[in-house]
Amino acid sequence: MTLNTLTRALVAGLAVAALTTGSALAQTAVTATLRADQPGARIEPEIYGQFAEHLGRGIYEGVWVGEGSKIPNTKGYRNDVVAALKAIHVPLVRWPGGCFADDYHWRDGVGPRGKRPVKVNVIWGGVEETNAFGTHEFMDFAELIGAKTYVAGNVGTGAPREMAEWVEYLVSPTHSTVADERRANGRDKPWKLDYFGVGNENWGCGGDMTAEHYTNQYRNFAAFIRVPEGTKTVKIAGGPNTDDYHWTETLMKGAARYMDALSLHYYTLPSGKWENKLSATNFNEQVWADTMVQALRMDELITKHSAIMDKYDPKKRVGLYVDEWGLWHAVEPGTNPGFLYQQNTLRDAVVAAATLNIFHNHADRVRLTAIAQMVNVLQAMILTDKDRMVLTPTYWVYDLYQPFQGATQLPIAVSSPAYAVGGASVPAVTASAGRDAAGVIHVALVNLDPNTPAKVSVTVTGVAGKAVSGRVLTAPAMNALNSFDHPDTVKPAAFSGASLKGDVLTVQLPAKAVVVLALK
Ligand code: AHR
């Protein structure tokens, strides 16, 4: 820690009178109450979904190298990436876009690979799109890693008929011409199409539509998503950009009864401005603090969009799916600007964990999310370089948080002093909790302050815990990262800083750290 950052940390801490006086080391005093006797909604596993778009090296190179590749693969899918994704039990993958979806015509991606048309990926880098990875490759990939399927359809340049035939191709058990085309292409059994999105960002790259126009388009297109009796495909309406509450209001008013879910996209831009993207790795503490402010906006956005949804859907039948989110930095120097390839540091991990806490705490409405994106694009889980692979700090958050998949959310009210730098101020510590099927209570704590550890005292009501164990993710530097040469710099470790005495759980939470505890 430099003298400068230490001074600023002390000032910030003193400003909120949060330092434990008399001890050699400053620490923030945080209290919390965990109500194990007030179970909330299920934390759906799909909250841990991921987004994989035809963008840069996300699909090609990242997931798919083709059967002839020297990189070890199974039927064209990289073995290392598949194993890493299986290890964190990715519950769902969203494909093929993003903006790519509203320019994608599914017939380009079926049939013999050598005969598929080569197109230009006009959205991302103007590179050739061979269509080698198409419908079969995606659906089989999802099966291979054990994930549910979320296909985003084309509204912007497509038509209801094209969309309807794609769905028929995917799910029809009949011998219709379209279903038999699927068989001729090597797949007899219909796939399970779990989710279908009616367009993407139709307020922007998906057609520059008004909310009123998209509402009508949604109703029109969604009417032709027909699946066989006894099966269910969740219909997702393309939702708002960030804080466009008019979009949510219009869509819910005009089409709530025709949808199962509404999407929300929100990216964290540390500067708060699209025109000013900042380095993923080279940043100071002010930028760290600004990043946290921008990331925690997710809570306000979900709260406000949910309140509008409650007006039209008080029983919360319609899910709010945050199917694109994450940190958006400047691309790594020397890489194609259209490929959105960025490094990933401890800062990304802290943001991911704090955001997952927000999702858990809104589990009654937020039932699916997809971080952008899975491999080599934006806030990726995994980075690859030819035959090498590295697991990012964000990947390790998804690993730590695995016990929350399918757990029941438990309310945890946190009283935390602020972490403040310049004009940026956020609660130093955020938390969430859940109970798994075996009755084990899991508590996630995130210290957003990069300098000052916290002493967190959690009063647990409604359960008598006997033992506590956990893991921690942290590193000495704010911008610590895993590189191809040093892939294990940021990795979870066993955590011994928690103790249970009666109904009080005491946690010595390191600065800039994510801790996940199990109470048995
Ligand atoms: O994830 C990258 C892009 O961000 C997606 O294609 C688009 O939906 C969003 O604007």
Coordinates of C-alpha atoms in Angstrom, one line a residue, residues 93-275:
V93 CA -25.8 -20.3 -21.9
R94 CA -27.3 -17.5 -24.0
W95 CA -26.5 -17.5 -27.7
P96 CA -25.9 -16.3 -30.5
G97 CA -26.1 -12.6 -29.4
G98 CA -26.3 -9.8 -28.4
C99 CA -26.3 -7.5 -31.3
F100 CA -25.3 -10.4 -33.5
A101 CA -28.7 -12.0 -32.9
D102 CA -30.7 -9.5 -34.9
D103 CA -28.4 -10.0 -37.9
Y104 CA -28.3 -13.8 -37.7
H105 CA -30.2 -16.1 -40.0
W106 CA -30.3 -19.6 -38.5
R107 CA -30.3 -21.4 -41.8
D108 CA -26.8 -20.1 -42.5
G109 CA -25.6 -22.3 -39.6
V110 CA -27.1 -25.7 -40.4
G111 CA -26.2 -28.4 -42.8
P112 CA -22.7 -29.6 -43.9
R113 CA -20.1 -27.1 -42.5
G114 CA -18.2 -26.9 -45.8
K115 CA -21.3 -25.7 -47.5
R116 CA -22.4 -23.1 -45.1
P117 CA -22.3 -19.5 -46.4
V118 CA -19.5 -17.2 -45.2
K119 CA -20.9 -13.9 -44.0
V120 CA -19.3 -10.8 -42.6
N121 CA -19.8 -10.2 -38.9
V122 CA -20.9 -6.6 -39.5
I123 CA -21.5 -5.9 -35.9
W124 CA -18.2 -7.1 -34.4
G125 CA -15.0 -6.3 -36.3
G126 CA -16.2 -6.9 -39.9
V127 CA -14.5 -10.3 -39.8
E128 CA -15.6 -13.4 -41.8
E129 CA -18.2 -15.5 -40.1
T130 CA -17.9 -19.0 -41.4
N131 CA -21.0 -20.3 -39.6
A132 CA -19.1 -23.3 -38.5
F133 CA -20.7 -22.9 -35.1
G134 CA -24.4 -23.0 -35.7
T135 CA -27.6 -24.4 -34.1
H136 CA -26.3 -28.0 -33.8
E137 CA -23.0 -26.9 -32.4
F138 CA -24.6 -24.6 -29.8
M139 CA -27.3 -27.1 -28.7
D140 CA -24.8 -29.9 -28.5
F141 CA -22.3 -27.7 -26.6
A142 CA -25.0 -26.9 -24.0
E143 CA -25.7 -30.6 -23.7
L144 CA -22.0 -31.3 -23.3
I145 CA -21.5 -28.9 -20.4
G146 CA -24.9 -29.7 -18.9
A147 CA -26.4 -26.2 -19.3
K148 CA -29.9 -25.0 -20.2
T149 CA -30.3 -23.4 -23.6
Y150 CA -31.2 -19.8 -24.2
V151 CA -31.5 -18.9 -27.9
A152 CA -32.0 -15.2 -28.9
G153 CA -34.0 -14.8 -32.0
N154 CA -33.9 -12.2 -34.8
V155 CA -36.5 -9.5 -34.8
G156 CA -34.4 -6.7 -36.3
T157 CA -33.8 -8.3 -39.7
G158 CA -35.9 -11.4 -39.4
A159 CA -39.5 -12.3 -39.7
P160 CA -42.0 -14.2 -37.6
R161 CA -41.9 -17.1 -40.1
E162 CA -38.1 -17.4 -39.8
M163 CA -38.3 -17.4 -36.0
A164 CA -41.2 -19.9 -36.0
E165 CA -39.3 -22.3 -38.3
W166 CA -36.2 -22.1 -36.1
V167 CA -38.2 -23.1 -33.1
E168 CA -39.8 -25.9 -35.1
Y169 CA -36.4 -27.1 -36.2
L170 CA -35.2 -27.2 -32.6
V171 CA -38.1 -28.8 -30.8
S172 CA -40.5 -30.6 -33.2
P173 CA -40.9 -34.3 -32.6
T174 CA -42.9 -34.6 -35.8
H175 CA -41.9 -35.5 -39.3
S176 CA -42.6 -32.1 -40.7
T177 CA -40.2 -31.1 -43.5
V178 CA -38.4 -28.7 -41.1
A179 CA -38.0 -31.3 -38.4
D180 CA -36.8 -33.9 -40.9
E181 CA -34.2 -31.3 -42.1
R182 CA -32.8 -31.4 -38.5
R183 CA -32.7 -35.2 -38.7
A184 CA -30.9 -35.1 -42.1
N185 CA -28.4 -32.8 -40.4
G186 CA -27.7 -35.4 -37.8
R187 CA -30.1 -34.9 -34.9
D188 CA -33.1 -37.2 -34.5
K189 CA -34.3 -36.2 -31.1
P190 CA -35.7 -32.7 -30.6
W191 CA -33.6 -30.6 -28.3
K192 CA -34.9 -29.0 -25.2
L193 CA -35.2 -25.3 -25.9
D194 CA -35.4 -23.8 -22.4
Y195 CA -35.5 -20.1 -23.2
F196 CA -36.2 -18.1 -26.3
G197 CA -35.5 -14.4 -26.5
V198 CA -37.5 -12.2 -28.9
G199 CA -34.8 -10.0 -30.2
N200 CA -32.0 -8.2 -28.4
E201 CA -31.6 -4.6 -27.5
N202 CA -34.4 -3.6 -29.9
W203 CA -34.1 -0.1 -28.6
G204 CA -30.6 0.0 -30.2
C205 CA -28.6 -2.4 -32.4
G206 CA -31.7 -4.7 -32.6
G207 CA -33.6 -2.2 -34.7
D208 CA -33.7 1.3 -33.1
M209 CA -37.3 0.8 -32.1
T210 CA -39.5 2.8 -29.8
A211 CA -40.9 1.1 -26.8
E212 CA -44.4 1.3 -28.4
H213 CA -43.2 -0.3 -31.7
Y214 CA -41.3 -3.1 -30.0
T215 CA -44.3 -3.9 -27.8
N216 CA -46.3 -4.6 -30.9
Q217 CA -43.4 -6.4 -32.6
Y218 CA -43.0 -8.6 -29.5
R219 CA -46.6 -9.6 -29.5
N220 CA -46.5 -10.4 -33.1
F221 CA -43.3 -12.5 -33.0
A222 CA -44.0 -14.2 -29.7
A223 CA -47.3 -15.5 -31.0
F224 CA -45.4 -17.8 -33.4
I225 CA -43.1 -19.4 -30.9
R226 CA -44.9 -22.7 -30.8
V227 CA -43.7 -25.6 -28.8
P228 CA -45.1 -29.2 -28.5
E229 CA -47.8 -29.9 -25.9
G230 CA -46.3 -30.8 -22.6
T231 CA -43.1 -28.8 -23.2
K232 CA -42.2 -25.3 -22.1
T233 CA -40.0 -22.7 -23.7
V234 CA -39.8 -19.5 -21.6
K235 CA -40.5 -16.5 -23.8
I236 CA -38.3 -13.5 -23.0
A237 CA -39.2 -10.0 -24.2
G238 CA -36.3 -7.6 -25.0
G239 CA -36.3 -5.3 -22.1
P240 CA -34.9 -1.9 -21.3
N241 CA -31.5 -0.3 -21.5
T242 CA -30.2 0.5 -18.0
D243 CA -32.7 3.1 -16.6
D244 CA -35.2 3.4 -19.4
Y245 CA -38.2 3.0 -17.2
H246 CA -40.6 4.1 -20.0
W247 CA -39.6 1.0 -21.9
T248 CA -40.5 -1.3 -19.0
E249 CA -43.7 0.5 -18.4
T250 CA -44.8 0.4 -22.0
L251 CA -43.9 -3.2 -22.5
M252 CA -45.4 -4.5 -19.3
K253 CA -48.6 -2.5 -19.9
G254 CA -48.9 -3.7 -23.5
A255 CA -47.5 -7.2 -23.4
A256 CA -47.0 -8.6 -19.9
R257 CA -49.5 -11.4 -20.5
Y258 CA -47.7 -12.6 -23.5
M259 CA -44.3 -13.0 -21.9
D260 CA -42.7 -15.1 -19.2
A261 CA -39.8 -12.7 -18.6
L262 CA -38.4 -9.3 -19.5
S263 CA -34.6 -8.8 -20.0
L264 CA -32.5 -6.0 -18.5
H265 CA -29.0 -5.0 -19.8
Y266 CA -26.7 -3.0 -17.6
Y267 CA -22.9 -2.7 -18.0
T268 CA -20.6 -1.2 -15.4
L269 CA -18.5 1.5 -17.0
P270 CA -16.0 2.7 -14.4
S271 CA -16.1 6.3 -15.8
G272 CA -19.8 6.1 -16.1
K273 CA -19.5 7.1 -19.8
W274 CA -19.5 5.0 -23.0
E275 CA -17.2 7.4 -24.7

